[in-house]
PDB file of C-alpha atoms in Angstrom:
ATOM      1  CA  MET A   1      15.041 -13.599 -16.447  1.00 44.00           C
ATOM      2  CA  LYS A   2      12.274 -14.524 -16.357  1.00 47.00           C
ATOM      3  CA  VAL A   3      11.317 -17.465 -13.522  1.00 48.00           C
ATOM      4  CA  GLU A   4      10.174 -20.532 -15.103  1.00 50.00           C
ATOM      5  CA  LEU A   5       8.419 -22.326 -11.743  1.00 51.00           C
ATOM      6  CA  LYS A   6       8.610 -25.916 -12.216  1.00 49.00           C
ATOM      7  CA  THR A   7       6.290 -28.428 -10.627  1.00 42.00           C
ATOM      8  CA  THR A   8       9.209 -30.356  -9.321  1.00 58.00           C
ATOM      9  CA  GLU A   9      10.803 -29.387  -5.676  1.00 80.00           C
ATOM     10  CA  ILE A  10      12.673 -26.961  -6.494  1.00 87.00           C
ATOM     11  CA  ASP A  11      16.367 -26.105  -4.703  1.00 91.00           C
ATOM     12  CA  PHE A  12      16.419 -22.838  -3.430  1.00 93.00           C
ATOM     13  CA  GLU A  13      19.342 -23.397  -1.274  1.00 94.00           C
ATOM     14  CA  ASN A  14      21.924 -23.675  -4.873  1.00 93.00           C
ATOM     15  CA  LEU A  15      19.945 -21.208  -6.519  1.00 94.00           C
ATOM     16  CA  SER A  16      21.479 -17.311  -7.551  1.00 94.00           C
ATOM     17  CA  SER A  17      20.567 -14.805  -5.121  1.00 94.00           C
ATOM     18  CA  ASP A  18      19.088 -12.990  -8.392  1.00 93.00           C
ATOM     19  CA  GLU A  19      16.881 -15.536  -8.556  1.00 94.00           C
ATOM     20  CA  LEU A  20      15.751 -16.144  -4.993  1.00 94.00           C
ATOM     21  CA  ILE A  21      14.701 -12.420  -5.652  1.00 94.00           C
ATOM     22  CA  GLU A  22      13.027 -13.017  -8.655  1.00 92.00           C
ATOM     23  CA  TYR A  23      11.069 -15.857  -6.947  1.00 93.00           C
ATOM     24  CA  ILE A  24       9.914 -13.684  -4.254  1.00 93.00           C
ATOM     25  CA  SER A  25       8.647 -10.902  -6.380  1.00 90.00           C
ATOM     26  CA  PHE A  26       6.144 -13.842  -7.543  1.00 89.00           C
ATOM     27  CA  LYS A  27       4.683 -13.877  -4.246  1.00 85.00           C
ATOM     28  CA  ASN A  28       1.608 -13.077  -5.239  1.00 78.00           C
ATOM     29  CA  GLU A  29       1.148 -15.804  -7.575  1.00 83.00           C
ATOM     30  CA  PHE A  30       3.167 -18.726  -5.788  1.00 87.00           C
ATOM     31  CA  PRO A  31       2.940 -17.697  -2.202  1.00 88.00           C
ATOM     32  CA  ASN A  32       4.648 -20.995  -0.921  1.00 90.00           C
ATOM     33  CA  GLU A  33       7.574 -20.600  -3.388  1.00 92.00           C
ATOM     34  CA  ALA A  34       8.344 -16.777  -2.968  1.00 92.00           C
ATOM     35  CA  GLU A  35       8.252 -18.080   0.510  1.00 93.00           C
ATOM     36  CA  ASN A  36      10.537 -20.480   0.422  1.00 94.00           C
ATOM     37  CA  ALA A  37      12.728 -18.201  -1.283  1.00 94.00           C
ATOM     38  CA  PHE A  38      12.612 -15.298   1.317  1.00 95.00           C
ATOM     39  CA  ILE A  39      13.378 -17.624   3.585  1.00 95.00           C
ATOM     40  CA  VAL A  40      16.875 -18.942   1.814  1.00 96.00           C
ATOM     41  CA  PHE A  41      17.604 -15.648   0.976  1.00 96.00           C
ATOM     42  CA  CYS A  42      17.325 -13.607   4.377  1.00 96.00           C
ATOM     43  CA  SER A  43      19.838 -16.579   5.769  1.00 96.00           C
ATOM     44  CA  ARG A  44      22.166 -16.247   2.921  1.00 96.00           C
ATOM     45  CA  PHE A  45      22.219 -12.293   3.701  1.00 97.00           C
ATOM     46  CA  GLN A  46      21.379 -11.657   7.306  1.00 96.00           C
ATOM     47  CA  ASN A  47      24.735 -11.849   8.839  1.00 96.00           C
ATOM     48  CA  ASP A  48      26.260  -9.315   6.412  1.00 97.00           C
ATOM     49  CA  VAL A  49      23.112  -6.958   6.860  1.00 96.00           C
ATOM     50  CA  ILE A  50      23.034  -7.228  10.761  1.00 96.00           C
ATOM     51  CA  GLU A  51      26.986  -6.132  10.595  1.00 96.00           C
ATOM     52  CA  LYS A  52      26.360  -3.385   8.067  1.00 96.00           C
ATOM     53  CA  ALA A  53      23.540  -2.243  10.329  1.00 95.00           C
ATOM     54  CA  GLU A  54      25.799  -2.631  13.974  1.00 95.00           C
ATOM     55  CA  ILE A  55      28.735  -0.275  12.246  1.00 95.00           C
ATOM     56  CA  TYR A  56      25.888   2.567  10.674  1.00 94.00           C
ATOM     57  CA  SER A  57      24.219   2.458  14.388  1.00 93.00           C
ATOM     58  CA  ALA A  58      27.706   2.533  16.461  1.00 93.00           C
ATOM     59  CA  LYS A  59      28.082   5.517  14.096  1.00 92.00           C
ATOM     60  CA  TYR A  60      24.854   7.228  14.686  1.00 90.00           C
ATOM     61  CA  GLY A  61      25.030   6.665  18.775  1.00 90.00           C
ATOM     62  CA  HIS A  62      21.994   4.335  18.779  1.00 89.00           C
ATOM     63  CA  SER A  63      22.613   0.364  20.375  1.00 90.00           C
ATOM     64  CA  GLY A  64      22.883  -3.392  19.473  1.00 90.00           C
ATOM     65  CA  VAL A  65      19.450  -3.400  19.351  1.00 91.00           C
ATOM     66  CA  THR A  66      18.533  -0.875  17.075  1.00 90.00           C
ATOM     67  CA  ALA A  67      20.973  -2.687  14.862  1.00 92.00           C
ATOM     68  CA  LEU A  68      18.329  -5.878  15.009  1.00 93.00           C
ATOM     69  CA  ASP A  69      15.214  -3.498  13.882  1.00 91.00           C
ATOM     70  CA  ILE A  70      17.349  -2.605  11.242  1.00 93.00           C
ATOM     71  CA  ALA A  71      18.239  -5.377   9.926  1.00 94.00           C
ATOM     72  CA  ASN A  72      14.774  -6.614  10.032  1.00 92.00           C
ATOM     73  CA  CYS A  73      13.163  -3.744   8.651  1.00 91.00           C
ATOM     74  CA  THR A  74      15.429  -4.261   5.391  1.00 93.00           C
ATOM     75  CA  PHE A  75      15.087  -7.424   4.941  1.00 93.00           C
ATOM     76  CA  ALA A  76      10.756  -6.736   5.279  1.00 90.00           C
ATOM     77  CA  LYS A  77      11.609  -4.116   2.354  1.00 89.00           C
ATOM     78  CA  VAL A  78      13.471  -7.243   0.522  1.00 92.00           C
ATOM     79  CA  TRP A  79       9.480  -9.001   0.919  1.00 90.00           C
ATOM     80  CA  LYS A  80       7.639  -6.053  -0.194  1.00 83.00           C
ATOM     81  CA  TYR A  81       8.953  -3.958  -2.425  1.00 80.00           C
ATOM     82  CA  HIS A  82      11.768  -7.193  -3.735  1.00 78.00           C
ATOM     83  CA  SER A  83      13.250  -4.063  -6.179  1.00 82.00           C
ATOM     84  CA  PHE A  84      16.735  -5.179  -6.988  1.00 88.00           C
ATOM     85  CA  ASN A  85      17.053  -4.232 -10.765  1.00 85.00           C
ATOM     86  CA  LYS A  86      19.940  -6.838 -12.095  1.00 84.00           C
ATOM     87  CA  GLU A  87      20.712  -4.741 -14.798  1.00 85.00           C
ATOM     88  CA  LYS A  88      21.205  -1.745 -13.207  1.00 84.00           C
ATOM     89  CA  ALA A  89      23.317  -3.507 -10.736  1.00 84.00           C
ATOM     90  CA  LYS A  90      26.760  -1.704  -9.488  1.00 84.00           C
ATOM     91  CA  SER A  91      29.025  -5.340  -9.606  1.00 88.00           C
ATOM     92  CA  LYS A  92      29.612  -8.013 -11.842  1.00 89.00           C
ATOM     93  CA  ASP A  93      29.311  -9.836  -8.856  1.00 93.00           C
ATOM     94  CA  MET A  94      25.510 -10.936  -7.788  1.00 93.00           C
ATOM     95  CA  ASP A  95      25.813 -11.662  -4.811  1.00 94.00           C
ATOM     96  CA  LYS A  96      28.305  -8.684  -4.491  1.00 95.00           C
ATOM     97  CA  ALA A  97      26.035  -6.463  -6.002  1.00 94.00           C
ATOM     98  CA  ILE A  98      22.873  -7.484  -3.909  1.00 95.00           C
ATOM     99  CA  LYS A  99      24.736  -6.881  -0.468  1.00 95.00           C
ATOM    100  CA  ILE A 100      25.351  -3.026  -2.143  1.00 94.00           C
ATOM    101  CA  TRP A 101      21.453  -2.856  -2.485  1.00 94.00           C
ATOM    102  CA  LEU A 102      20.646  -4.102   1.348  1.00 95.00           C
ATOM    103  CA  TYR A 103      23.342  -1.650   2.851  1.00 94.00           C
ATOM    104  CA  ALA A 104      21.367   1.007   1.231  1.00 93.00           C
ATOM    105  CA  ILE A 105      18.478  -0.173   2.615  1.00 92.00           C
ATOM    106  CA  VAL A 106      19.614  -0.016   5.709  1.00 94.00           C
ATOM    107  CA  PHE A 107      20.998   3.160   5.232  1.00 92.00           C
ATOM    108  CA  ASN A 108      17.601   3.996   4.576  1.00 89.00           C
ATOM    109  CA  GLU A 109      16.288   2.477   7.386  1.00 89.00           C
ATOM    110  CA  LEU A 110      18.298   3.514   9.708  1.00 89.00           C
ATOM    111  CA  MET A 111      17.398   7.626   8.788  1.00 87.00           C
ATOM    112  CA  LYS A 112      13.628   6.583   8.894  1.00 79.00           C
ATOM    113  CA  TYR A 113      14.247   5.374  12.761  1.00 77.00           C
ATOM    114  CA  GLY A 114      16.720   8.260  14.204  1.00 70.00           C
ATOM    115  CA  VAL A 115      13.518  10.844  12.897  1.00 66.00           C
ATOM    116  CA  SER A 116       9.952   8.080  13.735  1.00 65.00           C
ATOM    117  CA  ASP A 117      12.517   6.118  16.229  1.00 68.00           C
ATOM    118  CA  THR A 118      10.822   2.861  14.614  1.00 73.00           C
ATOM    119  CA  CYS A 119      11.996   1.804  11.124  1.00 74.00           C
ATOM    120  CA  ALA A 120       8.870  -0.482  10.669  1.00 67.00           C
ATOM    121  CA  GLU A 121       5.899   0.819   8.330  1.00 62.00           C
ATOM    122  CA  PRO A 122       2.719   1.526   9.673  1.00 54.00           C
ATOM    123  CA  GLU A 123      -0.670  -1.438   9.211  1.00 53.00           C
ATOM    124  CA  GLU A 124      -2.538  -0.121   6.478  1.00 53.00           C
ATOM    125  CA  GLU A 125      -6.302  -0.164   8.222  1.00 56.00           C
ATOM    126  CA  ASP A 126      -8.914  -1.802   6.622  1.00 59.00           C
ATOM    127  CA  LEU A 127     -10.696   0.877   4.985  1.00 72.00           C
ATOM    128  CA  SER A 128     -13.676  -0.022   3.407  1.00 81.00           C
ATOM    129  CA  ILE A 129     -15.527   2.477  -0.141  1.00 84.00           C
ATOM    130  CA  VAL A 130     -18.943   4.126   0.725  1.00 84.00           C
ATOM    131  CA  GLU A 131     -21.589   2.637  -1.025  1.00 85.00           C
ATOM    132  CA  ASN A 132     -24.724   4.478   1.037  1.00 84.00           C
ATOM    133  CA  ILE A 133     -25.188   7.229   3.323  1.00 82.00           C
ATOM    134  CA  THR A 134     -25.046   5.185   6.302  1.00 82.00           C
ATOM    135  CA  ASP A 135     -21.237   3.410   5.644  1.00 80.00           C
ATOM    136  CA  LEU A 136     -20.867   7.845   5.015  1.00 79.00           C
ATOM    137  CA  ILE A 137     -21.690   8.492   8.562  1.00 77.00           C
ATOM    138  CA  ASN A 138     -20.152   5.522  10.095  1.00 78.00           C
ATOM    139  CA  VAL A 139     -16.344   6.529   8.102  1.00 73.00           C
ATOM    140  CA  THR A 140     -17.305  10.275   9.078  1.00 73.00           C
ATOM    141  CA  VAL A 141     -18.309  10.044  13.061  1.00 64.00           C
ATOM    142  CA  GLY A 142     -17.823   6.581  14.186  1.00 65.00           C
ATOM    143  CA  GLU A 143     -20.007   5.174  16.958  1.00 66.00           C
ATOM    144  CA  ASP A 144     -21.449   8.287  18.630  1.00 67.00           C
ATOM    145  CA  LEU A 145     -25.259   8.244  17.987  1.00 75.00           C
ATOM    146  CA  ASP A 146     -25.897  11.968  18.701  1.00 74.00           C
ATOM    147  CA  LYS A 147     -23.107  13.016  15.626  1.00 73.00           C
ATOM    148  CA  LYS A 148     -24.849  10.474  13.523  1.00 75.00           C
ATOM    149  CA  ARG A 149     -28.474  11.618  14.410  1.00 79.00           C
ATOM    150  CA  GLU A 150     -27.115  14.878  13.863  1.00 77.00           C
ATOM    151  CA  LEU A 151     -25.168  14.222  10.550  1.00 75.00           C
ATOM    152  CA  LYS A 152     -28.308  11.767   8.927  1.00 80.00           C
ATOM    153  CA  ILE A 153     -29.845  15.023   9.066  1.00 79.00           C
ATOM    154  CA  ARG A 154     -27.688  17.058   7.039  1.00 76.00           C
ATOM    155  CA  LEU A 155     -27.228  14.411   4.787  1.00 83.00           C
ATOM    156  CA  GLU A 156     -30.375  14.430   3.948  1.00 85.00           C
ATOM    157  CA  ILE A 157     -30.608  16.752   0.834  1.00 86.00           C
ATOM    158  CA  ILE A 158     -27.617  14.875  -0.481  1.00 87.00           C
ATOM    159  CA  GLU A 159     -29.901  11.642  -0.450  1.00 87.00           C
ATOM    160  CA  LYS A 160     -32.250  13.120  -2.451  1.00 88.00           C
ATOM    161  CA  ALA A 161     -29.683  14.609  -4.353  1.00 88.00           C
ATOM    162  CA  MET A 162     -28.109  11.185  -5.856  1.00 90.00           C
ATOM    163  CA  LEU A 163     -31.992   9.988  -6.913  1.00 88.00           C
ATOM    164  CA  GLY A 164     -31.406   9.536 -10.599  1.00 87.00           C
ATOM    165  CA  LEU A 165     -27.701   8.823 -10.870  1.00 91.00           C
ATOM    166  CA  SER A 166     -26.111   5.050 -10.521  1.00 93.00           C
ATOM    167  CA  GLU A 167     -24.572   3.325  -8.080  1.00 93.00           C
ATOM    168  CA  LYS A 168     -20.975   3.557  -9.416  1.00 93.00           C
ATOM    169  CA  HIS A 169     -21.855   6.901  -9.126  1.00 93.00           C
ATOM    170  CA  LYS A 170     -23.222   7.244  -6.040  1.00 92.00           C
ATOM    171  CA  VAL A 171     -21.082   4.359  -4.741  1.00 92.00           C
ATOM    172  CA  ILE A 172     -17.783   6.867  -5.673  1.00 93.00           C
ATOM    173  CA  TYR A 173     -19.266  10.242  -4.603  1.00 92.00           C
ATOM    174  CA  LEU A 174     -19.352   8.645  -1.521  1.00 89.00           C
ATOM    175  CA  THR A 175     -16.579   7.657  -0.973  1.00 90.00           C
ATOM    176  CA  TYR A 176     -14.506  10.676  -2.025  1.00 89.00           C
ATOM    177  CA  LYS A 177     -16.888  12.362   0.527  1.00 86.00           C
ATOM    178  CA  ALA A 178     -16.126  10.449   3.161  1.00 83.00           C
ATOM    179  CA  TYR A 179     -11.676  10.166   2.827  1.00 79.00           C
ATOM    180  CA  HIS A 180     -10.666  13.482   0.282  1.00 70.00           C
ATOM    181  CA  ASN A 181     -10.256  15.868   3.616  1.00 57.00           C
ATOM    182  CA  ASN A 182      -8.430  19.382   3.151  1.00 43.00           C
ATOM    183  CA  GLY A 183      -7.878  18.523  -0.607  1.00 51.00           C
ATOM    184  CA  LYS A 184      -5.926  15.924  -0.416  1.00 56.00           C
ATOM    185  CA  ASN A 185      -6.449  12.631  -2.195  1.00 71.00           C
ATOM    186  CA  ILE A 186      -8.064   9.950  -0.644  1.00 80.00           C
ATOM    187  CA  PRO A 187      -6.067   6.837   0.551  1.00 80.00           C
ATOM    188  CA  ARG A 188      -4.535   4.396  -1.989  1.00 79.00           C
ATOM    189  CA  GLN A 189      -5.919   1.599  -0.346  1.00 81.00           C
ATOM    190  CA  VAL A 190      -9.423   2.742  -0.937  1.00 85.00           C
ATOM    191  CA  ALA A 191      -8.424   4.177  -4.390  1.00 87.00           C
ATOM    192  CA  LYS A 192      -7.491   0.609  -5.224  1.00 86.00           C
ATOM    193  CA  LYS A 193     -10.663  -1.293  -3.952  1.00 87.00           C
ATOM    194  CA  LEU A 194     -13.083   1.900  -6.365  1.00 90.00           C
ATOM    195  CA  ARG A 195     -11.227  -0.048  -9.154  1.00 90.00           C
ATOM    196  CA  ASP A 196     -11.620  -3.559  -8.477  1.00 89.00           C
ATOM    197  CA  THR A 197     -15.341  -3.181  -6.831  1.00 90.00           C
ATOM    198  CA  LEU A 198     -16.174  -1.638 -10.088  1.00 90.00           C
ATOM    199  CA  ASN A 199     -14.226  -2.326 -12.926  1.00 91.00           C
ATOM    200  CA  LEU A 200     -13.145   0.647 -13.927  1.00 89.00           C
ATOM    201  CA  ALA A 201      -9.679   2.857 -14.422  1.00 90.00           C
ATOM    202  CA  GLN A 202      -9.163   5.926 -12.682  1.00 89.00           C
ATOM    203  CA  SER A 203      -9.406   8.101 -14.906  1.00 90.00           C
ATOM    204  CA  SER A 204     -12.775   6.415 -15.249  1.00 92.00           C
ATOM    205  CA  ILE A 205     -13.610   7.089 -12.226  1.00 92.00           C
ATOM    206  CA  GLN A 206     -12.297  10.683 -12.466  1.00 92.00           C
ATOM    207  CA  VAL A 207     -15.321  10.803 -14.883  1.00 94.00           C
ATOM    208  CA  TYR A 208     -17.712   9.332 -12.496  1.00 94.00           C
ATOM    209  CA  LYS A 209     -16.754  11.784  -9.862  1.00 93.00           C
ATOM    210  CA  LYS A 210     -17.432  15.006 -11.745  1.00 93.00           C
ATOM    211  CA  GLU A 211     -20.608  13.739 -13.338  1.00 95.00           C
ATOM    212  CA  ALA A 212     -21.383  13.188 -10.070  1.00 93.00           C
ATOM    213  CA  THR A 213     -20.416  16.115  -8.629  1.00 92.00           C
ATOM    214  CA  ASP A 214     -22.026  18.347 -11.206  1.00 94.00           C
ATOM    215  CA  HIS A 215     -25.434  16.163 -10.692  1.00 92.00           C
ATOM    216  CA  ILE A 216     -25.697  17.297  -6.712  1.00 91.00           C
ATOM    217  CA  ASN A 217     -24.111  20.301  -7.354  1.00 91.00           C
ATOM    218  CA  ASN A 218     -26.758  21.299 -10.024  1.00 91.00           C
ATOM    219  CA  TYR A 219     -30.239  19.972  -7.929  1.00 87.00           C
ATOM    220  CA  LEU A 220     -28.784  22.013  -4.488  1.00 85.00           C
ATOM    221  CA  ASN A 221     -28.113  24.961  -6.426  1.00 86.00           C
ATOM    222  CA  SER A 222     -31.416  24.967  -7.903  1.00 84.00           C
ATOM    223  CA  LEU A 223     -32.957  24.029  -4.447  1.00 76.00           C
ATOM    224  CA  ASN A 224     -31.329  27.426  -3.400  1.00 70.00           C
ATOM    225  CA  GLY A 225     -32.644  29.240  -6.480  1.00 64.00           C
ATOM    226  CA  ASN A 226     -36.097  28.606  -4.855  1.00 55.00           C
ATOM    227  CA  ARG A 227     -35.746  29.506  -2.147  1.00 50.00           C
TER     228      ARG A 227
END
C-alpha cells in the first residue's frame, strides 16, 4: 500500500499500525509526518515491547534497566529500518503481526547486549572524501606534525604521479588510499559520499580507481626502470 500524504492535518491516532510504519518509512521525504507517526507507534506498542523485554532480560539474567535499554533500541531500529513487510505478516491481525515482528527485534537486541553490554549502534564518524594530498595526510596521521612532515615527503612522488589525471581520478584514488586498509572495503558512508559528490555509479568509480592506479603504478615503474 502506498501512502498518499494529504495536505490536511493527519489524525495519526486513528491510522492503522501498518500505515504508521509506512509514514515512518518516508522520514527523509516527510520528516514531520514520519516523526508524528513514530510517536504514535511507540505509544501504541510501548507497554508490549517493555513487557517482552523484561521477560527476555530476566530469563537471561539481566536487570529491568537493561530491559528498558532493549526496548529503546527496539524502537530505534523501527525508526532506522522500518522493515516490517505486510505481505509476509505472520498473522492476519496486523497489530498482532507487528508485535511478533517487534518481539523478534527485542530478542536480537538482547543477544547483542549480551555480547557488547550495549544494544545501541555506534554513531557514524563524519568521514570525508579525500580531494588532495593534504587531505590524505590529515586523514592518515591526524594532527601529529612530525608524522605529517614525514608523510608529505613520502607522498610527493605520488603527487607527481597524479599529474595528467582528471580531478575525479585523483579524488577516487586518494579516498581509497586513505580508507582502503588491509584489503577491507572503504566505509559505506565514504562510498556514498563519493557517488553523490562525483555523480557516479559504484561500477564507474571502480573503473576510475583502476585507471588511476594503473596510471600511477606505470609512473612509479618507469622511475624504477630509470634507476
